[in-house]
PDB file of C-alpha atoms in Angstrom:
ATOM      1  CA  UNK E   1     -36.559 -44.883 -31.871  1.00 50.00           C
ATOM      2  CA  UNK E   2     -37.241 -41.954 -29.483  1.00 68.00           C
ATOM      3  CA  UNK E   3     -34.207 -41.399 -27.230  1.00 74.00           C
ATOM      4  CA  UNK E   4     -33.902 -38.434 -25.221  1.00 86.00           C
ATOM      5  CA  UNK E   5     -31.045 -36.800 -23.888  1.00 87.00           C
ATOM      6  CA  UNK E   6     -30.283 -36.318 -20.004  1.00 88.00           C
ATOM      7  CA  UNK E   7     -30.366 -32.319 -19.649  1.00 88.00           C
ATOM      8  CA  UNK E   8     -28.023 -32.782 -17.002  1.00 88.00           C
ATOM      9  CA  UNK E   9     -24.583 -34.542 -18.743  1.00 91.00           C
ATOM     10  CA  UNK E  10     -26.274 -34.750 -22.199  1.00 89.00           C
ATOM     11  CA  UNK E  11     -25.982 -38.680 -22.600  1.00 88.00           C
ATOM     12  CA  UNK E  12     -28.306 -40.358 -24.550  1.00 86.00           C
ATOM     13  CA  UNK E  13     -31.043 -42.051 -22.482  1.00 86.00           C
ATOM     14  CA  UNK E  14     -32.923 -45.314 -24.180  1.00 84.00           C
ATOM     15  CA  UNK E  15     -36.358 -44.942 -24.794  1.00 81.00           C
ATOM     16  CA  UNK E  16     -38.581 -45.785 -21.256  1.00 79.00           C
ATOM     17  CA  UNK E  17     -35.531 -44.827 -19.376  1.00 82.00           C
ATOM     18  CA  UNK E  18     -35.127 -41.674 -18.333  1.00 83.00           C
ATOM     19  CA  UNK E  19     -37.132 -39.702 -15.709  1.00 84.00           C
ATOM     20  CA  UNK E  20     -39.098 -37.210 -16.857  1.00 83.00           C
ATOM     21  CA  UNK E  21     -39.759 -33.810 -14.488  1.00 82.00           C
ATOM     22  CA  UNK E  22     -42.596 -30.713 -15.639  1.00 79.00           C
ATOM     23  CA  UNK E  23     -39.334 -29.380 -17.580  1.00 83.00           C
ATOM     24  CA  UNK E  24     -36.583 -31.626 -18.037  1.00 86.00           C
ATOM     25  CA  UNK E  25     -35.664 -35.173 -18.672  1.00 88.00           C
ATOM     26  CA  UNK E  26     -32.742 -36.912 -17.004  1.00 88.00           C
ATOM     27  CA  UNK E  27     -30.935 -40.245 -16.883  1.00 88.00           C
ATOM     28  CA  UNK E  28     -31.031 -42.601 -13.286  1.00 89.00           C
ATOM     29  CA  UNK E  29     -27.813 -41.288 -11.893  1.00 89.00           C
ATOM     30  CA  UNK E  30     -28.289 -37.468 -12.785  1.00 90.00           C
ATOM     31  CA  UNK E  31     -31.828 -37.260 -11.336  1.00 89.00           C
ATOM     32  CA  UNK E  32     -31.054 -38.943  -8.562  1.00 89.00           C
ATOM     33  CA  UNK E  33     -28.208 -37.106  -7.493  1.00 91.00           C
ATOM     34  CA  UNK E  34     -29.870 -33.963  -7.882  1.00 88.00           C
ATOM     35  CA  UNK E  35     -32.651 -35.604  -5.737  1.00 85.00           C
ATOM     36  CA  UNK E  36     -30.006 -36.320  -3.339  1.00 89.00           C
ATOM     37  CA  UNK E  37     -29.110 -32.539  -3.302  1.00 87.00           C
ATOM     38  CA  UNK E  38     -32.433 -31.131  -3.574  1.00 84.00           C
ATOM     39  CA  UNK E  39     -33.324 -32.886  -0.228  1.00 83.00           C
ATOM     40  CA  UNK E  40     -30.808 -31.903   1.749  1.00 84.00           C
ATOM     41  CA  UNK E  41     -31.608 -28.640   0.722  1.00 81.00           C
ATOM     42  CA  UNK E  42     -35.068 -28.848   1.982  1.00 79.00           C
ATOM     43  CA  UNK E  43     -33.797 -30.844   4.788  1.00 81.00           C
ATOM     44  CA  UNK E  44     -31.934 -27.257   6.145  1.00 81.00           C
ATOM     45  CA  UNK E  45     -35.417 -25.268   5.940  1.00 79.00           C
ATOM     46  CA  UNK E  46     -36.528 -26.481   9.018  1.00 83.00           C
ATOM     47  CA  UNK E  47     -32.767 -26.311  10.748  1.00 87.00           C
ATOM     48  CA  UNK E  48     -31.350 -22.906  12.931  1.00 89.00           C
ATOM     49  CA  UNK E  49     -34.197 -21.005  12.666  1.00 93.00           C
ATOM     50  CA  UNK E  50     -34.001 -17.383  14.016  1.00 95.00           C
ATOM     51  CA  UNK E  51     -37.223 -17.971  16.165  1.00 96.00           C
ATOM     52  CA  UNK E  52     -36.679 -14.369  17.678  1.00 97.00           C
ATOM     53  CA  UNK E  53     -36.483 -12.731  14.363  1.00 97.00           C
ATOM     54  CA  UNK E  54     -39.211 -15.022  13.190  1.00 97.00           C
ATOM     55  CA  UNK E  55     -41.841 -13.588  16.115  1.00 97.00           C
ATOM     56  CA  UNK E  56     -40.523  -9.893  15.320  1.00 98.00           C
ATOM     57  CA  UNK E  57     -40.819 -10.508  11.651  1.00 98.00           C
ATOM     58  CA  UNK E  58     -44.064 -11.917  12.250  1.00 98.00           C
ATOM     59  CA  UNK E  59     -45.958  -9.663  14.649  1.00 97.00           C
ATOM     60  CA  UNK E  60     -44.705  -7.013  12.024  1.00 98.00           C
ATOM     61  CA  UNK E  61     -46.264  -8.123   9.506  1.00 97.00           C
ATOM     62  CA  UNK E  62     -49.481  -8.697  11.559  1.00 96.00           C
ATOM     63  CA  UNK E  63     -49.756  -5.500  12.852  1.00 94.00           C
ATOM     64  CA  UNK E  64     -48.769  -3.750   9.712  1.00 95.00           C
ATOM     65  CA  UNK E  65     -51.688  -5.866   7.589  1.00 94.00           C
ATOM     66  CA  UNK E  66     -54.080  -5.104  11.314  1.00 91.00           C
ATOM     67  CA  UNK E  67     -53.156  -1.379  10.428  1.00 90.00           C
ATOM     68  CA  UNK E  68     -53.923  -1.670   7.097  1.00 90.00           C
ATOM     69  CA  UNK E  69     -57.351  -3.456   7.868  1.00 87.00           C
ATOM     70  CA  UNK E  70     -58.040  -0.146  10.774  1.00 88.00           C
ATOM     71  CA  UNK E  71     -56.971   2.299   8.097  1.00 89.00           C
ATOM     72  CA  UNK E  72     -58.912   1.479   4.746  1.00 88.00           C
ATOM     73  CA  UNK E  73     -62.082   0.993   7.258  1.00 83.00           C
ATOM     74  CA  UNK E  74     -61.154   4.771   8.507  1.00 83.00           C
ATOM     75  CA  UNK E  75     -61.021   6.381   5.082  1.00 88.00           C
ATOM     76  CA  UNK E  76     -63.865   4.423   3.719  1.00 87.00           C
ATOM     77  CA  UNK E  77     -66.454   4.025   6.467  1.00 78.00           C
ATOM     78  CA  UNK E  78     -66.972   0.507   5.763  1.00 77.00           C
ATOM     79  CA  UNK E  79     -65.567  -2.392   7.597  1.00 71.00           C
ATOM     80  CA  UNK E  80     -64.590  -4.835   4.751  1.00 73.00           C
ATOM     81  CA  UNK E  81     -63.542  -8.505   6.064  1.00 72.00           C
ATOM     82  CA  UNK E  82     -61.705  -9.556   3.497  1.00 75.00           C
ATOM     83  CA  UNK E  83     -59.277  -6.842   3.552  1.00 78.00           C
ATOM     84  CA  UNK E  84     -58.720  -9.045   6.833  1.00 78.00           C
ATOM     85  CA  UNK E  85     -57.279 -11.808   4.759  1.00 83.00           C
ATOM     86  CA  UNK E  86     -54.647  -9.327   4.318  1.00 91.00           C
ATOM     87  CA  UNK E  87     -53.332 -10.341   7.706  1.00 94.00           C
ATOM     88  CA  UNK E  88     -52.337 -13.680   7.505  1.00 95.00           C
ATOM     89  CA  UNK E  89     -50.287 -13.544   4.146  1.00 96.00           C
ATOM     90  CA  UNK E  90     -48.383 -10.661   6.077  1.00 97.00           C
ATOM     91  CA  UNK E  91     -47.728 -12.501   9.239  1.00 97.00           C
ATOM     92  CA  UNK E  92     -46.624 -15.753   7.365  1.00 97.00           C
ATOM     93  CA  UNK E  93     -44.029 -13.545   4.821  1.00 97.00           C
ATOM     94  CA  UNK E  94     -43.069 -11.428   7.971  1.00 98.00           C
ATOM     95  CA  UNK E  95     -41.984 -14.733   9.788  1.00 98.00           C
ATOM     96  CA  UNK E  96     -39.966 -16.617   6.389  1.00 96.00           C
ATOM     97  CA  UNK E  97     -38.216 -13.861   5.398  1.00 96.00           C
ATOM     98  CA  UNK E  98     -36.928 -12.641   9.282  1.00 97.00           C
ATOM     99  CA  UNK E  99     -36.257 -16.449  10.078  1.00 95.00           C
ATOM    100  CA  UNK E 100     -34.199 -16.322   7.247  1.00 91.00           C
ATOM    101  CA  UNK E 101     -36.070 -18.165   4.775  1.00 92.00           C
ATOM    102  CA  UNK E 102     -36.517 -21.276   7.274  1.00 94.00           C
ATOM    103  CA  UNK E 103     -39.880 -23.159   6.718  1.00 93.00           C
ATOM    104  CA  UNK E 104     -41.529 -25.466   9.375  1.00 94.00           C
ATOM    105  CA  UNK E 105     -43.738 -26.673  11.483  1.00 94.00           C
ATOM    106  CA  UNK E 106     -42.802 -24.792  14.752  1.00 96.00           C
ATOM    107  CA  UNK E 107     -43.073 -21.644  12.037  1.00 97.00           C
ATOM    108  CA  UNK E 108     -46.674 -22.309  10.861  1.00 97.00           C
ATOM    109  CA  UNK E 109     -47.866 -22.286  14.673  1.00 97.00           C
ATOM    110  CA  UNK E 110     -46.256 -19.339  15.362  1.00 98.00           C
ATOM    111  CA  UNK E 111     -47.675 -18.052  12.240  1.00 98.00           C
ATOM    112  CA  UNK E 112     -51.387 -19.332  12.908  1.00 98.00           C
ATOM    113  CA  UNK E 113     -51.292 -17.510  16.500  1.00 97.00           C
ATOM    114  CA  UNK E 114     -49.612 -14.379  15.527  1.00 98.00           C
ATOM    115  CA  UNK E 115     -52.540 -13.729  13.082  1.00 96.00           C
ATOM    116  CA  UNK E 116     -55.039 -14.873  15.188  1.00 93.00           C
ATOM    117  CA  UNK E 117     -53.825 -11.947  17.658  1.00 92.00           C
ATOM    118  CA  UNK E 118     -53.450  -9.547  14.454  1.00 93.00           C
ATOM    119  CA  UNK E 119     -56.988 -10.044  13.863  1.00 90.00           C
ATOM    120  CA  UNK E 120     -58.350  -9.926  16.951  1.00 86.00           C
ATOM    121  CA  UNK E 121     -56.694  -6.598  17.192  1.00 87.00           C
ATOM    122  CA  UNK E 122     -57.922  -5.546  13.662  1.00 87.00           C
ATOM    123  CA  UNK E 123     -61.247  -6.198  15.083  1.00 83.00           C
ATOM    124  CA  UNK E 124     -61.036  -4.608  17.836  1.00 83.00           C
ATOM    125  CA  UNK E 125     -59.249  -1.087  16.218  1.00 84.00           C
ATOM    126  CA  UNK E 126     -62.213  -1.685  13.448  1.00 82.00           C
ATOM    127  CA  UNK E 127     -65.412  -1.914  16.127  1.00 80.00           C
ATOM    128  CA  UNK E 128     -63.348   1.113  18.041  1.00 82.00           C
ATOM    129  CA  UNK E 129     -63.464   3.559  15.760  1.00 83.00           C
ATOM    130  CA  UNK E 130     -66.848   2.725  15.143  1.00 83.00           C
ATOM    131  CA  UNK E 131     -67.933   3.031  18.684  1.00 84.00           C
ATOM    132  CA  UNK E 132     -66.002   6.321  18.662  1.00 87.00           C
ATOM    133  CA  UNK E 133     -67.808   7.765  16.192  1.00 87.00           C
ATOM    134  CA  UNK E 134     -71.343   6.781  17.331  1.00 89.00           C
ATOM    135  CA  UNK E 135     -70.200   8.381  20.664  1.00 90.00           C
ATOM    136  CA  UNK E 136     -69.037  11.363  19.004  1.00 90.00           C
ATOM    137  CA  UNK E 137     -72.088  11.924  17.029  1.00 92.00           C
ATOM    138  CA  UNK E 138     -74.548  11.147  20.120  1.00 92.00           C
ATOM    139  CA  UNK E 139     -72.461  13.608  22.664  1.00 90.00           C
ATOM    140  CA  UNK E 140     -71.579  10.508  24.566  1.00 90.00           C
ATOM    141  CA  UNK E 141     -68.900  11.421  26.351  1.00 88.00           C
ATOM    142  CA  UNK E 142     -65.589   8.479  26.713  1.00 85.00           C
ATOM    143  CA  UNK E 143     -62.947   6.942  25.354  1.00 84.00           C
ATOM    144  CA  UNK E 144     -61.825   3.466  24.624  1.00 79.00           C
ATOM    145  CA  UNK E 145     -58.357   2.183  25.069  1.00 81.00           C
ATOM    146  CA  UNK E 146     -56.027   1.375  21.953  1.00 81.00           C
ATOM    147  CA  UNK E 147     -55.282  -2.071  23.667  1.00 81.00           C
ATOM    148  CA  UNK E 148     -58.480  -3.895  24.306  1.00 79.00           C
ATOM    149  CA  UNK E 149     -58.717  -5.615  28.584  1.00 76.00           C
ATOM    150  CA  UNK E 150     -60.307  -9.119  28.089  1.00 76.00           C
ATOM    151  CA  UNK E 151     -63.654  -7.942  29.358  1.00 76.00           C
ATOM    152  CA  UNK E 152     -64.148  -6.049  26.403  1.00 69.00           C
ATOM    153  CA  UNK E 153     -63.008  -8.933  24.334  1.00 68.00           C
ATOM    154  CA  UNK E 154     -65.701 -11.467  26.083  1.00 71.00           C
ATOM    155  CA  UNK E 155     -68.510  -8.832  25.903  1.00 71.00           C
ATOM    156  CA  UNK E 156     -68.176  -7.008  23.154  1.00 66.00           C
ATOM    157  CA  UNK E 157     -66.080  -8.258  20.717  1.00 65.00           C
ATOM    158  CA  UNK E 158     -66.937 -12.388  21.032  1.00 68.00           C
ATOM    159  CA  UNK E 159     -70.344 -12.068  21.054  1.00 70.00           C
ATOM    160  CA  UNK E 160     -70.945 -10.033  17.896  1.00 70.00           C
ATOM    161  CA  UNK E 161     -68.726 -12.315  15.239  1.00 71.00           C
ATOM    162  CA  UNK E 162     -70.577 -13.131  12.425  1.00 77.00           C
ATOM    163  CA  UNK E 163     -70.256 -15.480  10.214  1.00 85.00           C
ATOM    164  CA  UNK E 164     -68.705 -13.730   7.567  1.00 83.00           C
ATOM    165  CA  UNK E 165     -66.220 -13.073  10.636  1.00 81.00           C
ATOM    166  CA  UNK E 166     -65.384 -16.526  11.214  1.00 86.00           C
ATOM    167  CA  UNK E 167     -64.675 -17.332   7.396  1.00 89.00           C
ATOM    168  CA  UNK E 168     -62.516 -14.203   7.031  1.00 88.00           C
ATOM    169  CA  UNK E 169     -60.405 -15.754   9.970  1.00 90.00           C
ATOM    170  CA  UNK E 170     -60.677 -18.838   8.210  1.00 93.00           C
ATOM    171  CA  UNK E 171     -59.157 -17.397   4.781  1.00 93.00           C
ATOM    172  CA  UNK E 172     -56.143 -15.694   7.200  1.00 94.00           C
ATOM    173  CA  UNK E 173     -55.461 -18.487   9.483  1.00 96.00           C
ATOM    174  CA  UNK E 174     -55.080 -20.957   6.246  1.00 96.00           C
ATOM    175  CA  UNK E 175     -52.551 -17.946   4.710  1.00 95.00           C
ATOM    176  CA  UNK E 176     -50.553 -18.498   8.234  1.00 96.00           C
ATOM    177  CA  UNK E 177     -50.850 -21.781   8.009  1.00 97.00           C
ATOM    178  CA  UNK E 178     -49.587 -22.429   4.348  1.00 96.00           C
ATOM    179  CA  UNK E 179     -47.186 -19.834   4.227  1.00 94.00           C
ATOM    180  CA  UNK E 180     -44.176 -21.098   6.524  1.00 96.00           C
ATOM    181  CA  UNK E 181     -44.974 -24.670   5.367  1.00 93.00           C
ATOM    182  CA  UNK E 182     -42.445 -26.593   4.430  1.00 91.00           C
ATOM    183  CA  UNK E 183     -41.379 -27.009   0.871  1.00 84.00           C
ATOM    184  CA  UNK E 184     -41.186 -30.686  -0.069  1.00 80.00           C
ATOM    185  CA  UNK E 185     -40.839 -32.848  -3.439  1.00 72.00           C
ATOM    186  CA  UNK E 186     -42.679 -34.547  -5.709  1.00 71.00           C
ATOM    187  CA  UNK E 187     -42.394 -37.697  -7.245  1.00 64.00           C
ATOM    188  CA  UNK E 188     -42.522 -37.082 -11.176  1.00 53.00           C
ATOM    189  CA  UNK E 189     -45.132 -38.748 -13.213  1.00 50.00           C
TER     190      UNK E 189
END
């Protein structure tokens, strides 16, 4: 005889009875009030979010991983995508923890188009300092604006993605995407 004992209120549980998690085993009533708890739980992720604090924390975190992406290409003269990927991980953990810990749908759009922006930016701050420098070093004189107009964007910027680029955005859109996603349970095996 192999009983088991619910790690909940330590009864004994018959053999083929109990309901057995990754770490735990538990009798019908325990596990399925803790269900009951455990969903209502999850059921307030997605309830009074902060959406203001959400788009601050977001566009933080965007900008700061943008920056990050700008600077390491400064110091090391080489314009590294994946550093890129960067981006959406910091937009998505901006947004959870300044909507205070809330996780939903609305949040993973947000998330997606605040990155998209970030890296957009990134690209542009990237391919600016570039263009600086060639300037610089040809006597060309100029400037280019810290904030890109949308000319530059559909001339410049657009048309010269590659297609390491597009899977870069890929990688940061999917970190966006995933990272405000709800949390939701499993059935056990």
């Amino acid at each position: 005889m192999n009983d088991q004992t619910c790690s909940q209120c330590q009864t004994i549980i018959p053999e083929g009875t109990g309901i057995a998690t990754d770490s735990a085993v538990f009798c019908q009533p325990c596990y399925q009030e803790l269900t009951r708890i455990l969903e209502e739980s999850l059921d307030e992720q997605g309830k009074n979010i902060n959406f203001p604090g959400a788009i601050a924390g977001g566009l933080a975190g965007g900008m700061l991983a943008a920056g990050v992406w700008w600077g390491f290409t400064i110091v090391t003269k080489i314009q590294f995508g994946l550093v890129a990927v960067l981006i959406g991980w910091a937009v998505a953990k901006g947004i959870v923890a300044m909507s205070g810990g809330k996780r939903a749908l609305p949040l993973q759009q947000i998330s997606v188009l605040i990155t998209f922006f970030s890296f957009a930016m990134a690209t542009y701050w990237v391919n600016r300092t570039f263009v600086l420098s060639y300037m610089a070093d040809n006597g060309i004189a100029g400037n280019l604006s810290l904030w890109p107009d949308l000319d530059f964007f559909t001339s410049f910027i657009i048309p010269n993605f590659e297609i390491w680029d597009i899977v870069f955005l890929a990688i940061a859109l999917w970190q966006a995407w995933k990272g405000p996603a709800p949390i939701v349970l499993r059935n056990p095996k």
